[in-house]
C-alpha positions in Angstrom: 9.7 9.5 -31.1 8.1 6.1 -31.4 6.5 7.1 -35.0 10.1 8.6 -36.0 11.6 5.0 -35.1 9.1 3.4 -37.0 9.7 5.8 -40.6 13.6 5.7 -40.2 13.2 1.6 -40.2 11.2 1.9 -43.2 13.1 4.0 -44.9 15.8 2.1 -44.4 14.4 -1.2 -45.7 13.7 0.5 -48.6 17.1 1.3 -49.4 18.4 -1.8 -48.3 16.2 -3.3 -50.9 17.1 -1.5 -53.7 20.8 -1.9 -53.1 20.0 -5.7 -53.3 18.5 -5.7 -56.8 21.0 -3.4 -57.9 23.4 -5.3 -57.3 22.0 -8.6 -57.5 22.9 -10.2 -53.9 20.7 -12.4 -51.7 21.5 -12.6 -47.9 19.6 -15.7 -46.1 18.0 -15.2 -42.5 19.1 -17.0 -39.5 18.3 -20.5 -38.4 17.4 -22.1 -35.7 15.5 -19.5 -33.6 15.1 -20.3 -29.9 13.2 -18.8 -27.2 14.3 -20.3 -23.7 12.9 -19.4 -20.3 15.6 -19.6 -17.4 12.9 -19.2 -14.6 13.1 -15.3 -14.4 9.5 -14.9 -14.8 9.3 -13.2 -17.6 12.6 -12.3 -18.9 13.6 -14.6 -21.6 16.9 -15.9 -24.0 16.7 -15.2 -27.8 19.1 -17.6 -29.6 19.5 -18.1 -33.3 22.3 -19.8 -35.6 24.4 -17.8 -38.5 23.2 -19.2 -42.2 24.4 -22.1 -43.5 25.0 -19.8 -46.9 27.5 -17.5 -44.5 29.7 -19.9 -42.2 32.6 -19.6 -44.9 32.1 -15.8 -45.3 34.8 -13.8 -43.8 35.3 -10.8 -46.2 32.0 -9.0 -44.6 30.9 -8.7 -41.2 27.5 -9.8 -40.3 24.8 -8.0 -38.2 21.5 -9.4 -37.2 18.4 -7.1 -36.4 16.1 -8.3 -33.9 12.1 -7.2 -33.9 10.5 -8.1 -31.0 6.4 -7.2 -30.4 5.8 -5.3 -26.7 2.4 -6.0 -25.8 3.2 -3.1 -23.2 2.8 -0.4 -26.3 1.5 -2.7 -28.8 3.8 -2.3 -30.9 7.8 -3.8 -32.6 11.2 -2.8 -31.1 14.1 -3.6 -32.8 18.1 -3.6 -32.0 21.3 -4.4 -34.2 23.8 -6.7 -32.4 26.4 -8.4 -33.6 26.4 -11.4 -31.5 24.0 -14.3 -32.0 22.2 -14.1 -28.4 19.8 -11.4 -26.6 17.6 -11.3 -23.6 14.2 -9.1 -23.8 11.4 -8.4 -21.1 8.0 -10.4 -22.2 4.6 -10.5 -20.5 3.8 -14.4 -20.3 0.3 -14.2 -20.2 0.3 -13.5 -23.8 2.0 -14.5 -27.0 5.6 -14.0 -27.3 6.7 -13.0 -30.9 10.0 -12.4 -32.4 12.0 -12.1 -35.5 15.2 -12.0 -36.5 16.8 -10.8 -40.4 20.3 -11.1 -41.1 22.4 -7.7 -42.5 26.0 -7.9 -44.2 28.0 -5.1 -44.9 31.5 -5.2 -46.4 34.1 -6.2 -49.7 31.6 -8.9 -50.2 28.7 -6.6 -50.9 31.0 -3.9 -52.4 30.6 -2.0 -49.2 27.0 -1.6 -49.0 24.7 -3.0 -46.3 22.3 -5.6 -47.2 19.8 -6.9 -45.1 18.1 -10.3 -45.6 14.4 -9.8 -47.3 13.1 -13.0 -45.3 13.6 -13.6 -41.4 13.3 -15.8 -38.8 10.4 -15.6 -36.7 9.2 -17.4 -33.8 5.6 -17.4 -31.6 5.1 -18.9 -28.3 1.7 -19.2 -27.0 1.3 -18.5 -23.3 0.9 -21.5 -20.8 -2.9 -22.8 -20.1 -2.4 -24.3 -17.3 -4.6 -23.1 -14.1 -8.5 -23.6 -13.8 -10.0 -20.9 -15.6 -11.5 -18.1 -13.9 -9.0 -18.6 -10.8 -6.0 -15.9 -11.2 -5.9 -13.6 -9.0 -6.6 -9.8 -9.5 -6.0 -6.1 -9.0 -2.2 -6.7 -8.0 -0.7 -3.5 -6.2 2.5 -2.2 -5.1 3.2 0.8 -2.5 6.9 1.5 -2.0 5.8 3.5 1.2 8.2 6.4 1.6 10.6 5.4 -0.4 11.5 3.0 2.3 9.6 -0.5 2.2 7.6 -2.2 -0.8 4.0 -4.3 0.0 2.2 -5.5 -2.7 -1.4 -6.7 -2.1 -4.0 -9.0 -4.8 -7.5 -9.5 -4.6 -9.7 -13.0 -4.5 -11.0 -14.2 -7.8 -14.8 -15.1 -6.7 -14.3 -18.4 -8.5 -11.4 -19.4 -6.2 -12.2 -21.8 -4.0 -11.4 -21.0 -0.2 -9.1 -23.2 0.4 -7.0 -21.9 -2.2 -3.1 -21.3 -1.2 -1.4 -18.5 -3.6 2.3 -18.5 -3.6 4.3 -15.0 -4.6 7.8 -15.2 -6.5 9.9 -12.1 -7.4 13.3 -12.1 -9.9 15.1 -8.9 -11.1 19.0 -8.9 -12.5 20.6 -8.6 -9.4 19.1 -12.9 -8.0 20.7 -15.9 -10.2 16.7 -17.4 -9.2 13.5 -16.6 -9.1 13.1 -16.1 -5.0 9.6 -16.5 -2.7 8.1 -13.6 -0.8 9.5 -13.3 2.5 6.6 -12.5 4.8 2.9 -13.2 3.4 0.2 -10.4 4.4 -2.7 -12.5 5.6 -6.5 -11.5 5.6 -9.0 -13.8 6.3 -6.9 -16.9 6.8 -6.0 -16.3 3.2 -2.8 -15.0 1.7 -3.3 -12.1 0.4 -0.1 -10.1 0.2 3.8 -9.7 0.7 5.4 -7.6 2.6 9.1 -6.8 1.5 10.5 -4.7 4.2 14.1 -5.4 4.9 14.5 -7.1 1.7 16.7 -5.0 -0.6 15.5 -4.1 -4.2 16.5 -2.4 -7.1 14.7 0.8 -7.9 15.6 1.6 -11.1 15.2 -1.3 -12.9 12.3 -3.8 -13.4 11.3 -6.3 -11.0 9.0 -9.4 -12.4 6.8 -10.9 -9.8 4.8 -14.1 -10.3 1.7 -15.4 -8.4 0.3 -18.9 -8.5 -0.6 -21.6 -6.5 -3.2 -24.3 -6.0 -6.3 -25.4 -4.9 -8.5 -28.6 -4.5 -10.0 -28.1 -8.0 -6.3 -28.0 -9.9 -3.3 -25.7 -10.1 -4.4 -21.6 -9.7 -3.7 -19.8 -12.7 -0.4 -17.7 -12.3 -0.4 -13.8 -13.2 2.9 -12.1 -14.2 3.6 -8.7 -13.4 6.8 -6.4 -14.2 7.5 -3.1 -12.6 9.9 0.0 -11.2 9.1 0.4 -7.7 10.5 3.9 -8.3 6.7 4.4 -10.3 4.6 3.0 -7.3 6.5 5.4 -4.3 4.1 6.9 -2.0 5.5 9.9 0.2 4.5 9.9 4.0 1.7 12.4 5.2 2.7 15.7 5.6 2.4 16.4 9.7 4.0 20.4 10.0 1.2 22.8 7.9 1.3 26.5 9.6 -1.0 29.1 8.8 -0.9 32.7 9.9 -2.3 35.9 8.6 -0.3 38.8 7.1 -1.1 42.4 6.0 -3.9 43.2 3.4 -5.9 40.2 4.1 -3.5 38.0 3.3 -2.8 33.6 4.6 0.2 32.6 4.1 0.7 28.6 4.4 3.9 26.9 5.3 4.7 23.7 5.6 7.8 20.7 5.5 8.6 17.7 4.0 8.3 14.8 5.7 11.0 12.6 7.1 12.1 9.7 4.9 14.2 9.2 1.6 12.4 11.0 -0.6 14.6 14.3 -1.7 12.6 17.6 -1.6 13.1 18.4 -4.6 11.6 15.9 -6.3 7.9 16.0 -4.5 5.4 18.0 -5.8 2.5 19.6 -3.6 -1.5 19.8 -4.1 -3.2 22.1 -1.2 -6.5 21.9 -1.0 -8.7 25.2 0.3 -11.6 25.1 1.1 -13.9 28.5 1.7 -17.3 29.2 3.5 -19.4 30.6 1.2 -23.4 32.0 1.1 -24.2 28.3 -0.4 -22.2 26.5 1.4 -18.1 25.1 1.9 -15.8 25.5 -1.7 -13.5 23.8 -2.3 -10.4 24.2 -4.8 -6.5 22.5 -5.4 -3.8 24.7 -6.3 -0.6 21.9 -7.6 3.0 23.8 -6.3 6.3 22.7 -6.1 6.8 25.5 -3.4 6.5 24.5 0.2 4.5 27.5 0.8 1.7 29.7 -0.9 -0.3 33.3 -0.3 -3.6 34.1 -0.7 -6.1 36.5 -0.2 -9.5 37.0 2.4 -11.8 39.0 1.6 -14.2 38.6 4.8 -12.7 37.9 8.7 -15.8 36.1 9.6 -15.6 33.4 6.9 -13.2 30.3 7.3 -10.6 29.1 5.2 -9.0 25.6 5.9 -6.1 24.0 4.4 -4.6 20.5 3.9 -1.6 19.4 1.9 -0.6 16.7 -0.1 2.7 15.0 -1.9 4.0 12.9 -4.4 6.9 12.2 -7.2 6.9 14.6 -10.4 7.7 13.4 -13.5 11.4 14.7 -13.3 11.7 11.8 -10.5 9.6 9.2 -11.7 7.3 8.5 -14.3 4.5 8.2 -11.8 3.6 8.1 -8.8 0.8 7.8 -5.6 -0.1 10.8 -3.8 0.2 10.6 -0.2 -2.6 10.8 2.5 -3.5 14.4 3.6 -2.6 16.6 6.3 -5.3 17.6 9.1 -6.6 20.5 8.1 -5.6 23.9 9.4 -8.2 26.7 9.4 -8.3 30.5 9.8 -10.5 31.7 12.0 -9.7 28.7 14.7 -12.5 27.5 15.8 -12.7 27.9 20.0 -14.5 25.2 21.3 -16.3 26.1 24.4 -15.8 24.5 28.1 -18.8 22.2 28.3 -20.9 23.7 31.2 -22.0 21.0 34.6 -25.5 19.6 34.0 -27.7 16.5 34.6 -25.1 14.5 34.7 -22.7 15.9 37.4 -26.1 15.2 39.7 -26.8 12.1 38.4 -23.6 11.4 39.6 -23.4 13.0 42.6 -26.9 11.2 43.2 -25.6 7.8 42.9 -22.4 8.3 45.3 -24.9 9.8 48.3 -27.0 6.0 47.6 -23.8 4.2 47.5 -22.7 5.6 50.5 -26.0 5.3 52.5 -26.3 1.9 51.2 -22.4 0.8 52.8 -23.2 2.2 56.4 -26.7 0.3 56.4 -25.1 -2.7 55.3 -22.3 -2.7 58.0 -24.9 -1.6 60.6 -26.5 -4.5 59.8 -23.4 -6.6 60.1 -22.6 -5.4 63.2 -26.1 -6.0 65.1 -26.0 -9.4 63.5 -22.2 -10.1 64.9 -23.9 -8.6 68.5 -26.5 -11.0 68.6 -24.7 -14.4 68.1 -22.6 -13.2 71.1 -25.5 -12.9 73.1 -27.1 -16.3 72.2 -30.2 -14.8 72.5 -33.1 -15.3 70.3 -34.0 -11.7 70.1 -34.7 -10.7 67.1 -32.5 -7.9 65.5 -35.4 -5.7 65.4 -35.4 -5.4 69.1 -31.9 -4.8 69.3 -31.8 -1.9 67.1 -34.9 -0.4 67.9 -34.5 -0.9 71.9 -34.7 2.0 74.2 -31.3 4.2 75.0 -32.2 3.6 78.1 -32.3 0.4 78.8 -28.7 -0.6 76.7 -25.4 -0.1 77.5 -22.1 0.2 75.5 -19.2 -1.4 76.9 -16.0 -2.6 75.9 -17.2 -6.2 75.5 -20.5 -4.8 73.1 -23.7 -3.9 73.8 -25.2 -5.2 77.2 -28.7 -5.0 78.9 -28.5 -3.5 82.6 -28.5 -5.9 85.4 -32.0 -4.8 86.9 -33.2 -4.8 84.0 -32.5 -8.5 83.9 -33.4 -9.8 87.3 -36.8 -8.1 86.4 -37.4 -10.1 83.3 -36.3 -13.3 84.8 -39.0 -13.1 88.6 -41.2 -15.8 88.2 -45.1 -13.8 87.6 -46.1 -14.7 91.1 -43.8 -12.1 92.8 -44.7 -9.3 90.8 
């Protein structure tokens, strides 16, 4: 289409040329080109001035064509408009070139449209401002779902760490450029926004701009322009069900997951994957079914299956796939109850100790509790070894019988 565009405009500066010599009539380009940047970040204001040679004309009606270079395709788009004024989409990070011819058609040029052979062009260099080697890279947007955008960047290694990047966003719908409304941090270092809650146009592009600074200067900024319609990433798909039907056959069901994203415009990639004598294959079949049949040829080999989603190109002119599902296999594999071992004694082991070790220690207590009562410097060996015989348990603790007493304390000459 682009190479059709291109032959049609030739063709018709070939005619328009040879309808000037014929009949002898010069048209002069505009004047006064201007390229102005109202802070959108990328979208800029085209303004030129009518010829001098035409303010007095009123018998034709004057056109101007506009040729403008995208860097996006490398290559010249052009648009007729009457008016004297147009706005365009321009990367700023390099040069910005346009030009502008001026066309008459009417009584004055005996009905036949002339264009001007000269124009008026304009280039504007992009802004060198930043330390060198400092932008940031590999800018990324997810629109997760269909339901919240986050866009991440990467650390230049020549930026220093103390560096503070800044994000600003503009699309038709803000009079300003506005700043991100929540920063992702990683590291102590911005390195993302996160745009949930913040409403955005899908359909239309959305210029984002990141700068900032540092202690060695200003960071140089990076300009970006997208749809976030091209960067939507469906959820996982979480319901996959498998189940066998006659003549060796699987059949594989599944849904679409919850979220904003219409069914019909997701397209599916199931992966299968096959034990085989050297080993697992594995192979993707792309659908835009939610289900799909095929065949086994042996019970005792397993087949597995995940699923995954994303926008076809009726929907958007690309898109991210989305994680997969767990996988779902046929046979299932049983896993088996794990049987008691060494570690069930082991256990058991250490509760007997634990439990020996409790009554020692209040046996120990107790004697110990028994013996200051007594004020007696008998040593708890004695007391816990004494004979059965010769201690008694009453309700005020352990007592020696009186006998047994009066025997200990005879002087030795009475014995």
């Amino acid at each position: 289409m682009r190479i059709t565009h291109q032959v049609t405009l030739m063709l018709l500066l070939v005619t328009w040329y040879g309808s000037t010599r014929c009949l002898g009539i010069t048209v002069d380009p505009p004047e006064h080109l201007v390229i102005s940047d109202p802070g959108h970040l990328g979208h800029l204001q085209i303004r030129w001035s009518p010829p001098a040679s035409l303010m007095n004309n009123t018998e034709c009606s004057k056109l101007y064509q506009l040729e403008y270079f995208d860097t996006n395709t490398n290559s010249w788009d052009a648009i007729r408009t009457p008016r004297t004024e147009y706005s365009a989409q321009f990367d700023l990070m390099k040069d910005v070139s346009v030009r502008v011819y001026t066309v008459l058609n009417g009584p004055c040029t005996n009905g036949t449209m002339i264009k001007s052979r000269d124009y008026a062009a304009l280039v504007q260099k992009p802004s060198s401002t930043g330390v060198k080697g400092t932008a940031v890279r590999d800018f990324v947007c997810v629109y997760y779902n269909r339901q919240h955008l986050k866009c991440k960047w990467g650390e230049n290694p020549k930026m220093s760490a103390k560096s503070r990047q800044n994000l600003y966003f503009w699309h038709k719908g803000l009079e300003k450029a506005d700043e991100c409304p929540k920063y992702l941090i990683s590291n102590g270092v911005r390195s993302g926004c996160d745009f949930t809650g913040k409403a955005l146009p899908e359909f239309s592009e959305i210029n984002f701009c990141v700068n900032g600074s540092s202690p060695e200067g200003p960071l140089m900024t990076t300009f970006i322009s997208l749809q976030i319609l091209n960067h939507v990433k469906p959820e996982t798909t979480t319901k996959v069900n498998l189940q066998t039907g006659p003549g060796k056959r699987l059949e594989i069901q599944w849904e679409s997951p919850a979220g904003n994203i219409p069914v019909h415009c997701l397209e599916w990639e199931v992966e299968h994957e096959q034990d085989g004598p050297d080993g697992k294959i594995a192979t993707q079949i792309t659908t835009k079914e939610m289900s799909l049949t095929l065949t086994f040829d042996r019970d005792d080999r397993r087949n597995c299956f995940r699923v995954r989603s994303k926008l076809h190109k009726y929907c958007a002119n690309k898109s991210l796939w989305s994680e997969w599902s767990r996988p779902t296999c046929h046979p299932e594999k049983k896993e088996a109850a794990p049987e008691p071992g060494w570690d069930v004694v082991a256990i058991s082991v250490c509760i007997a100790v634990a439990i020996i070790a409790i009554m020692v220690l209040s046996l120990c207590v107790w004697a110990v509790r028994i013996s200051r009562r007594e004020k007696k410097p008998d040593s708890l060996l004695t007391l816990l070894f004494a004979r059965p015989s010769a201690l008694q348990f009453t309700s005020e603790g352990l007592k020696r019988p009186k006998n047994l007493q009066d025997s200990q304390t005879q002087p030795l000459s009475n014995v």
